[in-house]
mmCIF file of C-alpha atoms (C1' of nucleotides) in Angstrom:
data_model
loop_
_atom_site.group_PDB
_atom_site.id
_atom_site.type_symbol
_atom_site.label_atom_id
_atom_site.label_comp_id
_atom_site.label_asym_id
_atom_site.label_seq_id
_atom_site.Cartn_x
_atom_site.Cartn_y
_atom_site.Cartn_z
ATOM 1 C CA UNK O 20 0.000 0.000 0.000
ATOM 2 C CA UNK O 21 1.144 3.308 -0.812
ATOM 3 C CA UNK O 22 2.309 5.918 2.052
ATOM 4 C CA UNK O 23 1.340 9.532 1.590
ATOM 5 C CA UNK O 24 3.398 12.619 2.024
ATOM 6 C CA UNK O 25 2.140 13.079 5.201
ATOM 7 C CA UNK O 26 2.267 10.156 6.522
ATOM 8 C CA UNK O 27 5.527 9.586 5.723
ATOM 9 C CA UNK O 28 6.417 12.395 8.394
ATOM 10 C CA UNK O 29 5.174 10.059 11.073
ATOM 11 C CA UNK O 30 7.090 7.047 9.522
ATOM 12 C CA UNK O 31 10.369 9.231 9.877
ATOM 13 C CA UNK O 32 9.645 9.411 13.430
ATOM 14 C CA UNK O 33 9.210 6.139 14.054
ATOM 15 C CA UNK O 34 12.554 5.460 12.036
ATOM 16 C CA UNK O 35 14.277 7.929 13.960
ATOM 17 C CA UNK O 36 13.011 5.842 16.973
ATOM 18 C CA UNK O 37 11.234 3.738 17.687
ATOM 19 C CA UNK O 38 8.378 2.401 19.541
ATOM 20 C CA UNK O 39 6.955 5.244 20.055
ATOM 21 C CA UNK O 40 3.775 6.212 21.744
ATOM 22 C CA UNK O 41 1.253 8.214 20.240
ATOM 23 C CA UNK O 42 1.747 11.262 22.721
ATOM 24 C CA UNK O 43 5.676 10.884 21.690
ATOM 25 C CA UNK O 44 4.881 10.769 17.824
ATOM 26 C CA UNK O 45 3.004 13.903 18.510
ATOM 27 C CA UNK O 46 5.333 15.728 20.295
ATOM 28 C CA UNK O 47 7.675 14.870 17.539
ATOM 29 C CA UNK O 48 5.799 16.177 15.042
ATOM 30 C CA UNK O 49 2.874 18.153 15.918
ATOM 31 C CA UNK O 50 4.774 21.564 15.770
ATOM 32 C CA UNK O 51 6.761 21.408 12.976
ATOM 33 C CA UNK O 52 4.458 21.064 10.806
ATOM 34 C CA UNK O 53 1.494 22.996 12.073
ATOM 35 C CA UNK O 54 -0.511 19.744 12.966
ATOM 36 C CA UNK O 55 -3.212 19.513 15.660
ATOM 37 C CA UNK O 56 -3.306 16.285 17.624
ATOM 38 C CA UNK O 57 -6.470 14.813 15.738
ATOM 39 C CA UNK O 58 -4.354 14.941 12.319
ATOM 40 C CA UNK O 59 -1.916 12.430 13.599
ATOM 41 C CA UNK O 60 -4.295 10.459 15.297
ATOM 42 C CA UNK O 61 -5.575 9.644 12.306
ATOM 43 C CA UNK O 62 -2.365 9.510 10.422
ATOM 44 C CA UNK O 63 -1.361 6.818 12.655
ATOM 45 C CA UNK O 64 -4.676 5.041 12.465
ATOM 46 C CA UNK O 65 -4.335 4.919 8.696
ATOM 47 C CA UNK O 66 -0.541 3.972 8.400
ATOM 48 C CA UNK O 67 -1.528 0.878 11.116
ATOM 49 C CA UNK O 68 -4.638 -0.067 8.685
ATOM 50 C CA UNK O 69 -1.713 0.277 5.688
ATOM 51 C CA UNK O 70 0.118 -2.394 7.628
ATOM 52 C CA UNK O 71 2.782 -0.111 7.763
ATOM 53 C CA UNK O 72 3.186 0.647 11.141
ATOM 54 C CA UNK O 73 2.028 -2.003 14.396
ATOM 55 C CA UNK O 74 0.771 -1.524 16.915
ATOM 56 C CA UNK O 75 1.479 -3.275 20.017
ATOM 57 C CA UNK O 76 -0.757 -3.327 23.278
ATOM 58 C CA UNK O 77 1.018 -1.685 26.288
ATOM 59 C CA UNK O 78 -1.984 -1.702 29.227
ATOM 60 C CA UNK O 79 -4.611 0.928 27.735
ATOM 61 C CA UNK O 80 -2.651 2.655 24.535
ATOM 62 C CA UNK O 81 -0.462 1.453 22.185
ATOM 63 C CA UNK O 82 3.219 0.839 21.334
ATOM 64 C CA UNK O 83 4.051 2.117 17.395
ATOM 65 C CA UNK O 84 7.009 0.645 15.687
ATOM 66 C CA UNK O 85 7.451 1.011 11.422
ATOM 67 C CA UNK O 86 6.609 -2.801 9.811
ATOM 68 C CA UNK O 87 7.818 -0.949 6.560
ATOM 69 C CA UNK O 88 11.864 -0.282 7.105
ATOM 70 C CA UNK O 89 13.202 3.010 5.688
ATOM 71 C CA UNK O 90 15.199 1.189 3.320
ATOM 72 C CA UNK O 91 12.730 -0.519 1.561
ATOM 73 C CA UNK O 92 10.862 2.712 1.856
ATOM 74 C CA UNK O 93 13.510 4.710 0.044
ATOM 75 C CA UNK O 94 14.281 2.063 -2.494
ATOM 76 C CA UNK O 95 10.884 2.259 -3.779
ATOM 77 C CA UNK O 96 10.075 5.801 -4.044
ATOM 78 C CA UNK O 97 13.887 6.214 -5.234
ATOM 79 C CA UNK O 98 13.627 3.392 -8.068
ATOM 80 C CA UNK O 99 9.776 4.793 -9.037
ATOM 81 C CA UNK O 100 11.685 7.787 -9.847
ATOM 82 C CA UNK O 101 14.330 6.971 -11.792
ATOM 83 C CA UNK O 102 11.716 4.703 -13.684
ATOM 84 C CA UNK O 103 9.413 7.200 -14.322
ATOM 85 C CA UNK O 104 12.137 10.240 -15.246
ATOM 86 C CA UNK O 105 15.194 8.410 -16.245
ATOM 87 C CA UNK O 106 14.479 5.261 -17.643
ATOM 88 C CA UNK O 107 15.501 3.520 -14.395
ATOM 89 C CA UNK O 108 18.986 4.315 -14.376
ATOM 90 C CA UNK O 109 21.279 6.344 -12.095
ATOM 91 C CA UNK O 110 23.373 8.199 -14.579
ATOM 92 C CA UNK O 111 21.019 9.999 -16.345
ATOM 93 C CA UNK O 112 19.851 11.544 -12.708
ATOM 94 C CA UNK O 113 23.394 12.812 -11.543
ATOM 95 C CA UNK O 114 23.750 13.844 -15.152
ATOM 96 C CA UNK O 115 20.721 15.767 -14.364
ATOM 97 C CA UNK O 116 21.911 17.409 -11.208
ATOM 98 C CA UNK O 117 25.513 17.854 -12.823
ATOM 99 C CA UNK O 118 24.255 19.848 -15.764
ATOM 100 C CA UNK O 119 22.359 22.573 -13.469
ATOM 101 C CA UNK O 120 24.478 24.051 -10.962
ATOM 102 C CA UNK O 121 22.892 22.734 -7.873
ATOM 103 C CA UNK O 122 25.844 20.707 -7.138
ATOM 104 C CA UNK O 123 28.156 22.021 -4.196
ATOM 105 C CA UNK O 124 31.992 21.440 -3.913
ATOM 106 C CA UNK O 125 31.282 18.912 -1.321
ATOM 107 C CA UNK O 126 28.609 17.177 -3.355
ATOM 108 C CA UNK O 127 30.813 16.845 -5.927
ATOM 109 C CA UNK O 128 33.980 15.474 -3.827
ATOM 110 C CA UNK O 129 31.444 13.545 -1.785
ATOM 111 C CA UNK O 130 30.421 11.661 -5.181
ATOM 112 C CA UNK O 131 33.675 10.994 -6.368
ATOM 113 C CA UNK O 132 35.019 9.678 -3.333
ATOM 114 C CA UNK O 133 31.614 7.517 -3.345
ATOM 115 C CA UNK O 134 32.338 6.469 -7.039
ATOM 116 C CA UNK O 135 35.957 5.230 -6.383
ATOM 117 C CA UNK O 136 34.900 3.407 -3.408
ATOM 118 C CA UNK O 137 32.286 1.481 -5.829
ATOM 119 C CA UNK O 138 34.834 1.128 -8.303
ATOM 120 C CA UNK O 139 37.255 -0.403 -5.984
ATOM 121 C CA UNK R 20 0.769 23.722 -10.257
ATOM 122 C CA UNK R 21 1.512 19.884 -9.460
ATOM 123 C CA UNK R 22 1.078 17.642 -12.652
ATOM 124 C CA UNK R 23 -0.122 14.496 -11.400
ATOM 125 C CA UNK R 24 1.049 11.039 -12.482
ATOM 126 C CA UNK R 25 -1.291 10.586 -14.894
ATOM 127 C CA UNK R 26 -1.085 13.998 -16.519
ATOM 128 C CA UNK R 27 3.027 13.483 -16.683
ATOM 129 C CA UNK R 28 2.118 10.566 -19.057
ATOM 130 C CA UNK R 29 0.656 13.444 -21.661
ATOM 131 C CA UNK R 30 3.255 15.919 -20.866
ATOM 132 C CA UNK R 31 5.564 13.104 -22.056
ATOM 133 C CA UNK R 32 4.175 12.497 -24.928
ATOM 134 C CA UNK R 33 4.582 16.402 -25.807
ATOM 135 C CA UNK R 34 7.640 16.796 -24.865
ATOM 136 C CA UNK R 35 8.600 13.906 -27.216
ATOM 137 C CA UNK R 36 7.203 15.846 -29.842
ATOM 138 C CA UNK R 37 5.244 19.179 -30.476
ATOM 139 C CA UNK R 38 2.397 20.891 -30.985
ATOM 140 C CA UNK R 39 0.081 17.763 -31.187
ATOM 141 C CA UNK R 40 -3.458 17.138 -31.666
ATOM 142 C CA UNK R 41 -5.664 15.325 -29.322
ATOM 143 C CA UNK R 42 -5.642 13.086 -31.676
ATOM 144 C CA UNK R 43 -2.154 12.408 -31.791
ATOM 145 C CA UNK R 44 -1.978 12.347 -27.978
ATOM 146 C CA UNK R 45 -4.546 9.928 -27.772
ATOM 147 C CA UNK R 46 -2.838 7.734 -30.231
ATOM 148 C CA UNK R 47 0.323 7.896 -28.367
ATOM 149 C CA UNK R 48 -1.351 7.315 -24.950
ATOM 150 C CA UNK R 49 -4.262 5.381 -24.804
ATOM 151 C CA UNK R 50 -3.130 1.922 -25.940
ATOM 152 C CA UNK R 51 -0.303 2.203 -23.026
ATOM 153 C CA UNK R 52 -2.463 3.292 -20.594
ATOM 154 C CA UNK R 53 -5.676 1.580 -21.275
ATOM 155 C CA UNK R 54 -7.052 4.654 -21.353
ATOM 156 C CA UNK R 55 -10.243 5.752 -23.262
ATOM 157 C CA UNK R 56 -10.513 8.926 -25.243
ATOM 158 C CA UNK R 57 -12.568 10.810 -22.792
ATOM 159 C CA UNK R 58 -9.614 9.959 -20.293
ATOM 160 C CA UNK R 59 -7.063 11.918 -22.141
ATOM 161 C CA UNK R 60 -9.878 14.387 -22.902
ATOM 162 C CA UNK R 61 -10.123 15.414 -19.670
ATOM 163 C CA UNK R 62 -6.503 14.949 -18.497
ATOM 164 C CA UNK R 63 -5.745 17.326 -21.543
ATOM 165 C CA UNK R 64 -8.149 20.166 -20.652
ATOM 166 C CA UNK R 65 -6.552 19.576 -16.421
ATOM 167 C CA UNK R 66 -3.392 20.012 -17.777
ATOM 168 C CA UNK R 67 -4.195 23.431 -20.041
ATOM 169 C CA UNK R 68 -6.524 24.683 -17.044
ATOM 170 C CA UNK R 69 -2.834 24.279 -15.050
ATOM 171 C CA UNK R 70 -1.072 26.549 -17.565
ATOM 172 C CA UNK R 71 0.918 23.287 -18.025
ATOM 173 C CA UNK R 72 0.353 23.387 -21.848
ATOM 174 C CA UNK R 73 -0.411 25.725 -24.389
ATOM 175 C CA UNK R 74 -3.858 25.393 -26.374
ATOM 176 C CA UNK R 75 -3.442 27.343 -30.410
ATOM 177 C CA UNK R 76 -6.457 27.021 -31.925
ATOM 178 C CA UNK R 77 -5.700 25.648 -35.555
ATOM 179 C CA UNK R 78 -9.242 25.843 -36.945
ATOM 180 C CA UNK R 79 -11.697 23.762 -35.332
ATOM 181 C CA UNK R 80 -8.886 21.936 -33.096
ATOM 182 C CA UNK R 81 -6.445 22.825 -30.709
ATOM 183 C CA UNK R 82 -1.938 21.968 -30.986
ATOM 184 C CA UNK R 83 -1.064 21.742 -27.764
ATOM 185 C CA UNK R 84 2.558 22.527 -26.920
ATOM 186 C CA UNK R 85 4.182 21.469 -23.149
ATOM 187 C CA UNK R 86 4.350 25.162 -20.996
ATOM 188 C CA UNK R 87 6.281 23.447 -18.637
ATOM 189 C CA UNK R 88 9.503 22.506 -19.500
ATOM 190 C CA UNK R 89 10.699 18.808 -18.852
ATOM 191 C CA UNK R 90 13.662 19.700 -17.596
ATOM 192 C CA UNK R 91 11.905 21.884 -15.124
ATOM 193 C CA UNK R 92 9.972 19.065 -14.239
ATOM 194 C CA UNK R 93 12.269 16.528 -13.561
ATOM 195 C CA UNK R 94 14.046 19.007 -11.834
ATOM 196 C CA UNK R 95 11.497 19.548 -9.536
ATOM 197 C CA UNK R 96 10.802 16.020 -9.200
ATOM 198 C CA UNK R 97 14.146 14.964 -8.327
ATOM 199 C CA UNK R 98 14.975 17.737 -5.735
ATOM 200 C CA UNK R 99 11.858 17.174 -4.024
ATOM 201 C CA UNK R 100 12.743 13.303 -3.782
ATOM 202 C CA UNK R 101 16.146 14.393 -2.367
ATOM 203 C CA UNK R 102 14.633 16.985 -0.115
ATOM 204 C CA UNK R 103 12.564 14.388 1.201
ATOM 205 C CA UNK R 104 14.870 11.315 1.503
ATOM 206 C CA UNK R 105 18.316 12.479 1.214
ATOM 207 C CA UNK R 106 18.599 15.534 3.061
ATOM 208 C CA UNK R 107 19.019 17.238 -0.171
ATOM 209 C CA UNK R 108 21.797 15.653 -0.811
ATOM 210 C CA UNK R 109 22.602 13.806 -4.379
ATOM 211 C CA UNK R 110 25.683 11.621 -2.508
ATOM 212 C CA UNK R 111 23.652 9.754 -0.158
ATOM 213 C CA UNK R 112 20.691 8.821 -3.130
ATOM 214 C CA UNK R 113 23.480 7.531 -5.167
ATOM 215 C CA UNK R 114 25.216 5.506 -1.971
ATOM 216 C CA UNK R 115 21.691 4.036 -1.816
ATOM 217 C CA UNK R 116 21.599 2.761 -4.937
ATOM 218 C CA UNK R 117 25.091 1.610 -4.635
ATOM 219 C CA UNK R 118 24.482 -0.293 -0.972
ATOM 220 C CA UNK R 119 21.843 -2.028 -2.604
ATOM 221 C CA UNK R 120 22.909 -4.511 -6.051
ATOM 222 C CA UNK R 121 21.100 -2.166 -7.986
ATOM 223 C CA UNK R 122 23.594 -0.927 -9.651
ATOM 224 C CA UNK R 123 24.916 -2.635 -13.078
ATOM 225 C CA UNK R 124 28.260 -2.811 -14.329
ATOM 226 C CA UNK R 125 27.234 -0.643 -16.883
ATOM 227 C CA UNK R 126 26.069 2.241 -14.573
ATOM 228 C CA UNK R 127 28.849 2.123 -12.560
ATOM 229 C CA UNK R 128 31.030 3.049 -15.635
ATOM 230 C CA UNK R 129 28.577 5.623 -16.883
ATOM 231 C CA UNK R 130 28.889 6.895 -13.329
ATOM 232 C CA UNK R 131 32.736 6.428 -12.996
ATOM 233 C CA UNK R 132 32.674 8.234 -16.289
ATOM 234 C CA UNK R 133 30.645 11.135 -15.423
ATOM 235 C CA UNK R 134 32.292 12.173 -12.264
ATOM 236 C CA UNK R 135 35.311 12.612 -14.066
ATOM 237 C CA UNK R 136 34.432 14.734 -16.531
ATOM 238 C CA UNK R 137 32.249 16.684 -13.802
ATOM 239 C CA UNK R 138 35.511 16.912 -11.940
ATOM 240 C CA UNK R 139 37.589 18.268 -14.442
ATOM 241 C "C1'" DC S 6 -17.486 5.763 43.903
ATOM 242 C "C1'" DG S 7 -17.419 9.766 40.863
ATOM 243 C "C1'" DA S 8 -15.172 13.524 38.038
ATOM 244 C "C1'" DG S 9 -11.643 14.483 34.999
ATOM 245 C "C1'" DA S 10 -8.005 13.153 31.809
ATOM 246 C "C1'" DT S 11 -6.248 10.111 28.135
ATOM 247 C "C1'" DC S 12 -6.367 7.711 23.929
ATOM 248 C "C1'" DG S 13 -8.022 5.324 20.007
ATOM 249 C "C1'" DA S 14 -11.991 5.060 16.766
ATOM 250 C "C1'" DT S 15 -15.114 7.229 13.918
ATOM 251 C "C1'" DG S 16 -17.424 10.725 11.243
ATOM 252 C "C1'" DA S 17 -16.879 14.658 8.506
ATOM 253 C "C1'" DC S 18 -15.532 17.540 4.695
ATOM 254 C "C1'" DA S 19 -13.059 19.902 0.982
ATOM 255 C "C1'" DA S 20 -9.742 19.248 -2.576
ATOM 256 C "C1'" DG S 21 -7.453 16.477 -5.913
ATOM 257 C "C1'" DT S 22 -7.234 12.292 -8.902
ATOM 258 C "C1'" DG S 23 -8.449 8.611 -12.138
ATOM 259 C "C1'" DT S 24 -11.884 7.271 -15.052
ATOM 260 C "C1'" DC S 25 -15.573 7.546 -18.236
ATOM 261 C "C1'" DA S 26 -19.907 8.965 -20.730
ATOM 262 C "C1'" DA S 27 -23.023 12.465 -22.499
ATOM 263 C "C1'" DC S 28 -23.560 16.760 -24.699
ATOM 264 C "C1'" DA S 29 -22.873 20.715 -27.776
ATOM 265 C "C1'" DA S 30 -20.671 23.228 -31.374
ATOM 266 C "C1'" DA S 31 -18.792 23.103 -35.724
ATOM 267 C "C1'" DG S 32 -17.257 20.910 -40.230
ATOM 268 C "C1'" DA S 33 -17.828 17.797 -43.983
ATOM 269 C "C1'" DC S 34 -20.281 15.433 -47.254
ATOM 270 C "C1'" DA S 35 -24.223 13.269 -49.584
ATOM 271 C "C1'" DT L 20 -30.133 21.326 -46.239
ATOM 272 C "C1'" DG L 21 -29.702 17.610 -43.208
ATOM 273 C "C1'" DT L 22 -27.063 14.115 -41.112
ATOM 274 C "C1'" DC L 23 -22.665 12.135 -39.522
ATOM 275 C "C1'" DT L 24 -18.318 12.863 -37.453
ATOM 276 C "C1'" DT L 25 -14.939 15.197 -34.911
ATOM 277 C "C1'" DT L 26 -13.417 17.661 -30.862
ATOM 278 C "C1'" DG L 27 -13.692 20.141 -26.692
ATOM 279 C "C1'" DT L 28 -16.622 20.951 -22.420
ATOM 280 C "C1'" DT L 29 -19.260 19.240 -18.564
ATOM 281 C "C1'" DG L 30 -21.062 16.356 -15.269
ATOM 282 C "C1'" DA L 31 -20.428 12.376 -12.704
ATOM 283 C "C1'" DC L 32 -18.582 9.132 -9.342
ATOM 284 C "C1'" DA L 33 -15.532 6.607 -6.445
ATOM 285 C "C1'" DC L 34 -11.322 6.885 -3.984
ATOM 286 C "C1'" DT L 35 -7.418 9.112 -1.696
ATOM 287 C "C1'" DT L 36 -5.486 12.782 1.007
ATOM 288 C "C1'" DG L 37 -5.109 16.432 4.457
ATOM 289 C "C1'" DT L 38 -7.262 18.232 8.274
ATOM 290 C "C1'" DC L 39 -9.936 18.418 12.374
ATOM 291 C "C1'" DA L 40 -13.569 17.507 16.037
ATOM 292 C "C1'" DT L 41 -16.415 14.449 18.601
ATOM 293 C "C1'" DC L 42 -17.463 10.106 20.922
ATOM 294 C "C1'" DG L 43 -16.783 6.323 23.904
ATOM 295 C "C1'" DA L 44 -14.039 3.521 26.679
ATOM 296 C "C1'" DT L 45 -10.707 3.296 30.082
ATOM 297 C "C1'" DC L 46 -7.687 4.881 33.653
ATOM 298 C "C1'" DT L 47 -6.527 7.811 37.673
ATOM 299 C "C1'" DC L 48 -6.997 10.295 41.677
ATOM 300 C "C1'" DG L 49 -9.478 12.550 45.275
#
DNA sequence: CGAGATCGATGACAAGTGTCAACAAAGACA
DNA sequence: TGTCTTTGTTGACACTTGTCATCGATCTCG
């Protein structure tokens, strides 16, 4: 099942930790961005129907921990992309990135030093 | 204005080639997409009510021409992914893919290759 | 025991999306 | 001229998403 935007703010706070209460997902996330308690609630309710988060009894509320890892997560809406702009290859996408100038210094040594160590 | 997933599917077909009829479109499209003509009807006349394309009246059609650019697009696309998932960072998507097996002997050339001449 | 707090479930609603059919205007052709 | 075809516009409908409030059960503390 697909995760939305905004749920996906809640699954980054369960990845960043986890299990997590609901009062402690809220206080994670509430104020940043602008949420009121009953948006969660049911952001929470809908990612455990998803089968993307469980829940786990603990006396009268519940303990939340991600079923869906961040990797697997990331791999699909990462591939999706590349599939759907770059016909599902990585190249094209740095070429992308490489032809504006949004790349930084650092970027760019970070990538080479990446590519070597692949190389290797 | 966001182009949604199905609406990219026309905006590719125009910016493979432009101006187009509906016609055109619909004989690019449909047969893909298993999409009827009053699908791409309606995703056409979305997309023009988004200032995404251009409408020129050419008698008693329309050529529609892409507004948005695909490179803008993608662009938009991509960073948001990064925003999102890699701290906005273009290293850490591409140490993703490279963690993972993803990654063909072929890309890792094309990579290897275009670092290098980014680097120069 | 009873009042208040907590927490999940549920209902609600507007906006956007995917999907399609029906309609109207305008040409084309018999 | 009258009918058929083409093409864009509208209406429609179900489903998802973002957002929030209310309800009901349960727990706690005086």
């Amino acid at each position: 099942m697909k995760i939305s935007a905004a749920e996906s703010v809640v699954m980054e706070a369960l990845w960043r930790n986890s299990p997590l209460t609901s009062e402690a997902i809220m206080s994670e996330v509430c104020a940043p961005q602008d949420w009121t308690e009953g948006t969660v609630k049911v952001l929470i309710s809908r990612l455990v129907k998803k089968k993307a988060v469980a829940a786990k009894a603990d006396g009268r509320r519940y303990l939340y921990s991600p079923l869906l890892s961040r990797r697997d997560y990331v791999q699909g809406e990462s591939q999706g992309l590349l599939d759907r702009l770059f016909d599902g290859r990585l190249a094209p996408l740095v070429m992308h990135f490489s032809d504006g100038d949004t790349l930084s210094d650092e970027d760019v040594a970070a990538l080479k030093a990446l590519v070597e160590r692949i190389g290797k």
